[in-house]
């Protein structure tokens, strides 16, 4: 593949000045170049890092050359897919940032029911391409998230109870390894690597092409109800009761937040604490109408948006609630079924939020996400009832950033007693090696370390929830 030539060319260059050849690495940006600041900006506006070089790669050969360049020059390496890493793993201070966002190709095969997508693809682009054929595969819930990081850490969304995690639907991946080789990982080719890619994050290489299994997904009954914050405890108990008996086609989420100034929110409620349950029924509309009746019929909701909606519309519900550029600090936990104590802790956390933009989100797990054996993929914790996400959110320039972060950590600590164990790597902050290890559990961790030693013994890929090889 000509990579050896590329390395020797690069070694012959004046590497201390970090002048990589653009024609090998794609578009190369350095501080001061037009487009540099836009390319280093990621979703979380609290992250402000300055790579020495950004390589905006267009294909796997350019990615391989960039990986070799980083390795040969002992550079800190960051890999950016959709740029939604909450702690900001996709951009480094100094070093080389591989920006995959120019890699946007998507190919849908409606007969084989597969889609191949490059790593710069965002969920909304992927969903639009697959839904054009009436098909879809599970993603996350915010359509500006990248498919790459989301899939490599797991990928939980509206379709997951019916069709599994994003990574459960991965059938093949093209990967650039730490030595610059390009390999295919699947059940038949490098099966050990394929196991690790499904939950192990970006620890083993740069994925330059994902191939997913697709499912038929037609417009469905979906929406959410909103209740005043005073009813938050009662609504969460109702959410738990619904979750306990939900058929796998019924996907449920709940949130405690301050109501946005959106046209569908009554003026009197805007800016006030509210509680919501969102649901969608991944199946026939008539069945869905019956299934969501119990969601809509509880108390007297002040907002009810339920209607038959295409999947692409559902995927955009929350986009504006978590825009690019605000400052974010998150904690998350797998939870057991909610009991009186955890409901009280959730409500207390919402009431004590230091910023009106902060949010508590719960998503019901189970169904197909729990079908696989915990050993089947590096994503292990499949038995949890819910995933809890605590997001502290504030405006740039707010001088209470420390207070908002502290609220997030304290709220998380108050809910640790309800933990189902482990953690979700896609929603960890920069919480240290022990917490990453806890996220996987001892058995999976040991296997991941062995894999890391095999595929990335020098830990070139370390801007992630890192699995250290030693
Ligand atoms: C607004 C928002 C909503 C979210 N909603 C959900 C949700 O509903 N469900 C859910 O499961 N998660 C959700 N998440 C978490 C999300 O899955 C992770 O943040 C995920 O890592 C984002 O992927 P990305 O490609 O956008 O991020 P990036 O920041 O580009 O990458 C994240 C990590 O993956 C690595 N990486 C990226 N691309 C590649 C690649 N091609 N090869 C190897 N490594 C790579 C990066 O180096 C980094 O370590 C959400 C996050 C945000 C910010």
Coordinates of C-alpha atoms and ligand atoms in Angstrom, one line a residue:
X1 CA 0.0 0.0 0.0
X2 CA 3.0 2.3 -0.3
X3 CA 3.0 3.1 3.4
X4 CA 6.7 2.3 3.9
X5 CA 7.6 4.8 1.2
X6 CA 5.4 7.3 3.0
X7 CA 7.2 6.8 6.3
X8 CA 10.7 7.1 4.8
X9 CA 9.6 10.2 2.9
X10 CA 8.3 11.6 6.2
X11 CA 11.5 10.6 8.1
X12 CA 13.5 12.4 5.5
X13 CA 11.5 15.6 6.1
X14 CA 12.3 18.1 8.8
X15 CA 10.1 16.5 11.4
X16 CA 10.9 18.8 14.3
X17 CA 9.0 21.5 12.5
X18 CA 6.1 19.1 12.0
X19 CA 5.7 19.7 8.4
X20 CA 3.8 16.7 7.1
X21 CA 3.2 16.4 3.4
X22 CA -0.4 17.4 2.7
X23 CA -0.7 15.1 -0.3
X24 CA -0.1 12.1 2.0
X25 CA -2.3 13.2 5.0
X26 CA -5.2 15.1 3.4
X27 CA -5.7 18.7 4.1
X28 CA -3.1 19.8 6.7
X29 CA -3.9 22.7 9.1
X30 CA -1.6 24.4 11.5
X31 CA -2.2 27.2 14.1
X32 CA -3.0 30.4 12.1
X33 CA -4.3 28.6 9.0
X34 CA -7.8 29.5 7.8
X35 CA -10.1 26.7 9.1
X36 CA -7.7 25.7 11.9
X37 CA -9.9 27.0 14.7
X38 CA -13.1 25.5 13.2
X39 CA -11.4 22.1 12.8
X40 CA -10.1 22.0 16.4
X41 CA -13.5 23.0 17.9
X42 CA -15.6 20.1 19.2
X43 CA -19.1 19.8 20.6
X44 CA -18.1 20.6 24.3
X45 CA -17.2 24.3 24.3
X46 CA -15.4 23.8 27.6
X47 CA -12.6 22.0 25.7
X48 CA -10.1 24.4 24.2
X49 CA -7.0 22.6 22.9
X50 CA -4.5 23.4 20.2
X51 CA -3.1 20.5 18.1
X52 CA 0.3 21.3 16.5
X53 CA -1.1 19.8 13.3
X54 CA -4.5 18.8 12.1
X55 CA -4.7 16.2 9.3
X56 CA -8.1 16.3 7.6
X57 CA -8.0 12.8 6.0
X58 CA -10.1 11.8 3.0
X59 CA -9.5 8.1 2.9
X60 CA -7.9 5.2 4.8
X61 CA -4.5 5.6 3.0
X62 CA -4.3 9.2 4.3
X63 CA -5.3 8.0 7.8
X64 CA -2.6 5.3 7.6
X65 CA 0.0 7.9 6.6
X66 CA -1.1 10.2 9.5
X67 CA -0.9 7.3 12.0
X68 CA 2.6 6.4 10.8
X69 CA 3.6 10.1 11.0
X70 CA 2.4 10.3 14.6
X71 CA 4.2 7.1 15.5
X72 CA 7.5 8.0 13.8
X73 CA 7.6 11.4 15.4
X74 CA 6.3 10.3 18.8
X75 CA 3.4 12.7 18.7
X76 CA 0.4 12.7 20.9
X77 CA -2.4 11.5 18.6
X78 CA -6.1 12.4 18.8
X79 CA -8.7 11.0 16.4
X80 CA -11.9 12.9 15.7
X81 CA -15.0 11.3 14.4
X82 CA -18.2 13.3 15.2
X83 CA -16.4 15.4 17.9
X84 CA -18.9 14.5 20.6
X85 CA -16.5 13.1 23.2
X86 CA -17.8 14.8 26.3
X87 CA -14.3 15.0 28.0
X88 CA -12.8 16.0 24.6
X89 CA -10.7 13.0 23.7
X90 CA -10.9 13.9 20.0
X91 CA -8.6 17.0 20.2
X92 CA -5.2 17.2 21.8
X93 CA -2.9 20.0 23.1
X94 CA 0.1 19.9 20.8
X95 CA 0.5 16.7 18.8
X96 CA -1.5 15.5 15.8
X97 CA -5.3 15.5 15.4
X98 CA -6.6 13.2 12.7
X99 CA -9.9 14.8 11.7
X100 CA -12.1 12.2 9.9
X101 CA -15.0 14.6 9.3
X102 CA -14.3 14.8 5.5
X103 CA -14.9 11.0 5.3
X104 CA -18.6 11.1 4.7
X105 CA -19.4 8.2 2.2
X106 CA -22.4 6.1 2.9
X107 CA -23.5 3.1 0.8
X108 CA -26.8 1.4 1.5
X109 CA -27.5 -2.1 0.1
X110 CA -31.2 -2.6 0.5
X111 CA -31.1 -6.2 -0.7
X112 CA -28.4 -7.4 1.7
X113 CA -29.8 -5.0 4.3
X114 CA -26.4 -3.5 5.1
X115 CA -25.0 0.0 5.2
X116 CA -21.3 0.9 5.0
X117 CA -20.4 4.3 6.4
X118 CA -17.2 6.3 6.7
X119 CA -16.2 7.6 10.2
X120 CA -17.0 11.3 9.5
X121 CA -20.7 10.5 9.1
X122 CA -23.1 11.9 11.7
X123 CA -26.2 10.1 12.9
X124 CA -28.5 12.4 11.0
X125 CA -26.7 11.7 7.7
X126 CA -26.7 8.0 8.3
X127 CA -30.3 7.9 9.3
X128 CA -31.4 10.0 6.3
X129 CA -29.5 7.6 3.9
X130 CA -30.9 4.4 5.5
X131 CA -34.4 5.7 6.0
X132 CA -34.5 6.6 2.3
X133 CA -34.9 2.8 2.0
X134 CA -37.2 2.4 5.0
X135 CA -34.3 0.9 6.9
X136 CA -32.3 1.9 10.0
X137 CA -29.8 0.6 12.6
X138 CA -29.6 1.7 16.2
X139 CA -27.8 5.0 17.0
X140 CA -27.9 7.6 19.7
X141 CA -30.7 10.1 20.4
X142 CA -29.0 13.3 19.2
X143 CA -28.6 13.5 15.5
X144 CA -25.4 15.6 15.5
X145 CA -23.5 12.9 17.2
X146 CA -20.9 10.9 15.2
X147 CA -21.5 7.3 14.3
X148 CA -17.8 6.4 15.0
X149 CA -17.2 7.1 18.7
X150 CA -20.8 6.2 19.4
X151 CA -20.5 2.7 17.9
X152 CA -17.0 2.0 19.3
X153 CA -18.2 2.6 22.8
X154 CA -21.6 0.8 22.4
X155 CA -24.4 3.1 21.1
X156 CA -27.7 3.2 22.9
X157 CA -30.8 4.8 21.3
X158 CA -34.5 4.5 20.5
X159 CA -34.1 1.3 18.5
X160 CA -31.9 -0.5 21.0
X161 CA -34.5 -2.5 23.0
X162 CA -35.8 -3.9 19.7
X163 CA -32.5 -4.2 17.7
X164 CA -29.6 -4.0 20.1
X165 CA -26.8 -1.5 20.5
X166 CA -25.1 0.2 17.6
X167 CA -22.1 -2.0 18.1
X168 CA -24.3 -5.1 18.2
X169 CA -25.2 -4.3 14.6
X170 CA -21.7 -3.9 13.4
X171 CA -20.8 -6.7 11.0
X172 CA -17.4 -5.5 9.7
X173 CA -15.0 -2.7 10.1
X174 CA -11.9 -1.5 8.2
X175 CA -9.2 -0.5 10.7
X176 CA -5.9 1.3 10.4
X177 CA -3.7 -0.2 13.1
X178 CA -1.0 1.5 15.1
X179 CA 1.7 0.3 12.7
X180 CA -0.2 1.8 9.7
X181 CA -1.5 -1.5 8.4
X182 CA -5.1 -1.6 7.1
X183 CA -7.1 -4.6 8.1
X184 CA -10.7 -5.8 8.0
X185 CA -12.2 -6.9 11.3
X186 CA -15.3 -9.1 11.4
X187 CA -16.5 -12.4 12.8
X188 CA -14.1 -14.2 10.3
X189 CA -11.2 -11.8 10.0
X190 CA -9.3 -10.6 13.1
X191 CA -12.2 -11.8 15.3
X192 CA -10.3 -10.7 18.5
X193 CA -10.1 -7.2 17.2
X194 CA -13.7 -7.3 16.1
X195 CA -14.7 -8.3 19.7
X196 CA -12.7 -5.3 21.1
X197 CA -14.1 -2.7 18.7
X198 CA -17.6 -3.4 20.0
X199 CA -17.3 -1.5 23.2
X200 CA -13.5 -1.0 23.6
X201 CA -13.6 2.6 22.2
X202 CA -10.9 3.9 19.9
X203 CA -8.1 1.9 21.7
X204 CA -7.1 -0.5 18.9
X205 CA -6.9 1.6 15.8
X206 CA -8.7 4.1 13.6
X207 CA -11.9 2.7 12.0
X208 CA -12.2 4.0 8.5
X209 CA -15.3 2.1 7.4
X210 CA -18.2 0.6 9.4
X211 CA -20.6 -1.9 8.0
X212 CA -23.9 -2.2 9.8
X213 CA -26.9 -4.7 9.7
X214 CA -30.1 -2.8 8.8
X215 CA -33.7 -3.4 10.0
X216 CA -37.0 -2.2 8.6
X217 CA -38.1 0.8 10.5
X218 CA -41.4 2.5 9.5
X219 CA -42.9 5.7 10.9
X220 CA -44.0 5.0 14.5
X221 CA -46.1 6.2 17.4
X222 CA -43.8 8.4 19.4
X223 CA -43.7 11.6 21.5
X224 CA -43.3 12.9 25.0
X225 CA -45.4 14.2 27.9
X226 CA -44.3 17.0 30.2
X227 CA -45.4 17.6 33.8
X228 CA -44.7 20.3 36.3
X229 CA -41.6 19.7 38.5
X230 CA -43.8 19.2 41.5
X231 CA -44.9 15.9 40.0
X232 CA -41.4 14.8 39.2
X233 CA -41.3 12.0 41.9
X234 CA -44.7 10.6 40.9
X235 CA -43.7 10.7 37.2
X236 CA -40.4 8.8 37.8
X237 CA -42.3 6.2 39.8
X238 CA -44.7 5.8 36.9
X239 CA -41.7 5.6 34.5
X240 CA -40.3 2.7 36.5
X241 CA -43.7 1.0 36.6
X242 CA -43.9 1.3 32.8
X243 CA -40.4 0.1 32.4
X244 CA -41.0 -3.0 34.5
X245 CA -43.7 -4.3 32.1
X246 CA -42.7 -2.7 28.8
X247 CA -42.7 -4.9 25.7
X248 CA -39.4 -4.7 23.9
X249 CA -40.9 -2.6 21.1
X250 CA -41.6 0.2 23.7
X251 CA -38.6 2.4 24.2
X252 CA -38.8 4.7 27.2
X253 CA -36.8 7.7 28.5
X254 CA -37.4 10.2 31.3
X255 CA -35.8 13.6 32.0
X256 CA -35.8 16.2 34.7
X257 CA -34.9 19.6 33.4
X258 CA -35.9 23.3 33.2
X259 CA -38.4 23.7 30.3
X260 CA -36.9 25.4 27.3
X261 CA -38.6 28.5 25.7
X262 CA -39.9 26.3 23.0
X263 CA -43.3 27.1 21.2
X264 CA -44.8 23.9 22.5
X265 CA -44.2 24.8 26.1
X266 CA -46.8 26.9 27.9
X267 CA -45.3 30.3 28.8
X268 CA -45.9 29.8 32.5
X269 CA -43.8 26.6 32.5
X270 CA -40.9 28.0 30.5
X271 CA -37.7 28.1 32.6
X272 CA -39.4 26.0 35.4
X273 CA -38.4 22.6 36.5
X274 CA -40.4 19.9 34.6
X275 CA -40.4 16.2 34.3
X276 CA -40.9 14.3 31.1
X277 CA -41.4 10.8 29.8
X278 CA -40.6 10.2 26.1
X279 CA -41.5 7.0 24.3
X280 CA -41.6 5.5 20.9
X281 CA -43.0 2.1 19.8
X282 CA -40.8 0.4 17.3
X283 CA -43.5 -1.5 15.6
X284 CA -47.0 -1.2 14.1
X285 CA -48.7 2.1 14.7
X286 CA -51.9 0.5 16.1
X287 CA -50.0 -1.5 18.7
X288 CA -48.0 1.7 19.5
X289 CA -51.1 3.7 20.1
X290 CA -52.2 1.2 22.7
X291 CA -48.7 0.9 24.2
X292 CA -48.2 4.6 24.8
X293 CA -51.7 5.1 26.3
X294 CA -50.3 4.4 29.7
X295 CA -47.6 7.1 29.2
X296 CA -50.1 9.7 28.0
X297 CA -52.8 8.8 30.4
X298 CA -50.9 9.5 33.6
X299 CA -52.1 12.6 35.5
X300 CA -52.7 15.7 33.4
X301 CA -49.7 16.4 31.2
X302 CA -49.2 20.0 30.3
X303 CA -47.5 19.0 27.0
X304 CA -48.3 15.9 24.9
X305 CA -46.5 15.6 21.5
X306 CA -47.5 12.0 20.7
X307 CA -48.1 11.4 16.9
X308 CA -47.0 9.0 14.2
X309 CA -43.5 10.2 13.3
X310 CA -40.7 9.1 11.0
X311 CA -37.6 7.8 12.8
X312 CA -35.5 10.7 11.4
X313 CA -37.8 13.2 13.2
X314 CA -37.6 11.3 16.5
X315 CA -33.8 11.4 16.2
X316 CA -33.9 15.2 16.2
X317 CA -36.1 15.8 19.2
X318 CA -33.3 16.7 21.5
X319 CA -30.8 18.3 19.1
X320 CA -31.5 21.8 20.1
X321 CA -31.4 21.0 23.9
X322 CA -27.7 20.1 23.6
X323 CA -26.2 22.4 21.0
X324 CA -22.5 22.7 20.1
X325 CA -20.4 25.3 22.0
X326 CA -22.1 25.3 25.4
X327 CA -19.9 24.1 28.3
X328 CA -20.7 20.6 29.6
X329 CA -19.6 18.3 32.4
X330 CA -21.2 14.9 32.6
X331 CA -21.4 11.9 34.9
X332 CA -23.3 8.7 34.2
X333 CA -24.2 5.4 35.9
X334 CA -26.0 2.1 35.0
X335 CA -28.9 1.9 37.5
X336 CA -30.9 -0.9 39.0
X337 CA -34.7 -0.5 38.9
X338 CA -35.6 2.8 40.6
X339 CA -36.8 2.6 44.2
X340 CA -38.1 5.3 46.5
X341 CA -34.6 6.2 47.6
X342 CA -33.3 6.7 44.1
X343 CA -36.4 8.6 42.9
X344 CA -35.9 11.0 45.9
X345 CA -32.2 11.4 45.1
X346 CA -33.0 12.2 41.4
X347 CA -35.6 14.7 42.3
X348 CA -33.3 16.3 44.9
X349 CA -30.5 16.5 42.3
X350 CA -32.8 18.2 39.8
X351 CA -34.0 20.7 42.4
X352 CA -30.5 21.6 43.5
X353 CA -29.1 22.1 40.0
X354 CA -26.8 25.1 40.0
X355 CA -27.6 25.9 36.3
X356 CA -31.0 26.0 34.8
X357 CA -29.5 24.4 31.7
X358 CA -28.4 21.2 33.5
X359 CA -30.3 18.0 32.9
X360 CA -30.9 14.5 34.3
X361 CA -31.7 11.9 31.7
X362 CA -32.8 8.3 32.2
X363 CA -33.1 5.7 29.4
X364 CA -34.6 2.3 29.9
X365 CA -32.3 -0.5 28.8
X366 CA -33.2 -4.3 28.5
X367 CA -34.8 -5.9 25.5
X368 CA -32.3 -6.8 22.8
X369 CA -29.5 -5.0 24.6
X370 CA -29.6 -7.7 27.2
X371 CA -29.8 -10.6 24.7
X372 CA -26.1 -11.1 24.1
X373 CA -23.8 -12.9 26.5
X374 CA -21.7 -10.4 28.5
X375 CA -18.6 -12.0 27.0
X376 CA -19.8 -11.6 23.4
X377 CA -18.5 -8.1 23.0
X378 CA -16.2 -5.7 24.9
X379 CA -19.4 -3.9 25.9
X380 CA -20.2 -5.9 29.0
X381 CA -22.8 -4.4 31.3
X382 CA -26.0 -5.5 29.6
X383 CA -28.1 -6.2 32.7
X384 CA -28.7 -2.7 33.9
X385 CA -32.3 -1.4 34.0
X386 CA -31.5 2.2 33.1
X387 CA -28.6 4.4 32.0
X388 CA -28.5 7.7 34.0
X389 CA -26.8 10.7 32.5
X390 CA -26.2 13.8 34.6
X391 CA -25.2 16.8 32.4
X392 CA -24.1 20.1 34.0
X393 CA -24.6 22.7 31.3
X394 CA -23.6 26.4 31.3
X395 CA -22.9 29.3 29.0
X396 CA -19.3 30.1 28.0
X397 CA -18.1 32.9 30.3
X398 CA -20.2 31.8 33.3
X399 CA -17.8 32.2 36.3
X400 CA -19.6 29.4 38.3
X401 CA -18.1 26.6 36.2
X402 CA -16.6 25.0 39.3
X403 CA -20.0 25.1 41.0
X404 CA -21.7 23.4 38.1
X405 CA -19.1 20.7 37.9
X406 CA -19.4 20.1 41.6
X407 CA -23.2 19.8 41.3
X408 CA -22.8 17.1 38.7
X409 CA -20.3 15.1 40.8
X410 CA -22.4 15.5 44.0
X411 CA -25.6 14.4 42.2
X412 CA -23.7 11.4 40.8
X413 CA -22.4 10.5 44.3
X414 CA -25.9 10.6 45.7
X415 CA -27.0 8.0 43.2
X416 CA -24.0 5.6 43.4
X417 CA -26.0 3.5 45.8
X418 CA -28.4 2.6 43.0
X419 CA -25.7 1.5 40.6
X420 CA -26.0 -1.7 38.7
X421 CA -22.1 -1.8 38.5
X422 CA -19.7 -0.9 35.7
X423 CA -20.0 2.3 33.7
X424 CA -20.7 3.3 30.1
X425 CA -17.4 4.4 28.5
X426 CA -19.2 6.7 26.1
X427 CA -20.4 8.8 28.9
X428 CA -17.5 8.7 31.3
X429 CA -15.7 11.9 31.9
X430 CA -11.9 12.0 32.4
X431 CA -12.3 9.9 35.6
X432 CA -9.0 8.0 35.6
X433 CA -7.8 4.5 34.9
X434 CA -9.5 2.8 37.9
X435 CA -12.9 4.0 36.7
X436 CA -12.3 2.9 33.2
X437 CA -11.3 -0.5 34.5
X438 CA -14.5 -0.5 36.6
X439 CA -16.5 0.3 33.5
X440 CA -15.5 -3.0 31.9
X441 CA -15.3 -5.3 34.9
X442 CA -12.2 -7.5 35.7
X443 CA -12.9 -10.3 33.1
X444 CA -13.4 -8.0 30.1
X445 CA -10.6 -5.7 31.3
X446 CA -8.1 -8.5 31.3
X447 CA -9.1 -9.5 27.8
X448 CA -8.9 -5.9 26.6
X449 CA -5.4 -5.4 28.0
X450 CA -4.2 -8.6 26.2
X451 CA -5.8 -7.2 23.0
X452 CA -4.2 -3.8 23.5
X453 CA -0.7 -5.4 23.9
X454 CA -1.3 -7.2 20.6
X455 CA -2.6 -4.3 18.5
X456 CA -1.2 -1.1 20.2
X457 CA 1.6 -2.1 22.5
X458 CA 3.0 1.5 22.5
X459 CA -0.4 3.0 23.4
X460 CA -0.4 5.3 20.4
X461 CA -4.2 5.4 20.7
X462 CA -4.5 6.9 24.2
X463 CA -6.8 9.9 23.8
X464 CA -9.8 7.8 24.8
X465 CA -11.0 5.9 27.9
X466 CA -7.6 4.3 27.8
X467 CA -6.7 0.7 28.2
X468 CA -3.1 0.8 29.1
X469 CA -1.1 -2.1 27.8
X470 CA 1.1 -2.3 30.9
Ligands
LIG1 C1 -25.1 15.5 22.7 C2 -24.7 14.1 22.9 C3 -25.6 13.1 22.8 C4 -25.3 11.8 23.1 N1 -26.3 10.8 23.0 C5 -25.9 9.5 23.1 C6 -26.9 8.5 23.0 O1 -28.1 8.8 22.8 N2 -26.5 7.2 23.1 C7 -25.2 6.9 23.3 O2 -24.9 5.7 23.4 N3 -24.3 7.8 23.5 C8 -24.6 9.1 23.4 N4 -23.6 10.1 23.5 C9 -22.3 9.7 23.8 C10 -21.5 9.4 22.5 O3 -21.8 8.1 22.2 C11 -20.0 9.6 22.7 O4 -19.7 10.9 23.1 C12 -19.3 9.2 21.4 O5 -17.9 9.0 21.7 C13 -19.4 10.3 20.4 O6 -18.8 9.9 19.2 P1 -18.2 10.9 18.2 O7 -17.6 10.2 17.0 O8 -19.2 12.0 17.9 O9 -17.0 11.6 19.1 P2 -15.5 11.9 18.9 O10 -15.3 12.9 19.9 O11 -15.1 12.2 17.5 O12 -14.8 10.5 19.4 C14 -15.1 9.9 20.6 C15 -13.9 8.9 20.9 O13 -13.9 8.0 19.9 C16 -12.6 8.0 19.2 N5 -12.9 7.9 17.8 C17 -13.7 8.6 17.0 N6 -13.7 8.2 15.8 C18 -12.9 7.1 15.7 C19 -12.6 6.2 14.7 N7 -13.1 6.3 13.5 N8 -11.7 5.2 15.0 C20 -11.2 5.1 16.3 N9 -11.5 5.9 17.3 C21 -12.4 6.9 17.0 C22 -12.1 9.4 19.5 O14 -10.7 9.4 19.5 C23 -12.6 9.6 21.0 O15 -11.7 8.9 21.9 C24 -24.0 11.4 23.3 C25 -23.0 12.4 23.4 C26 -23.3 13.7 23.2 C27 -22.3 14.8 23.3

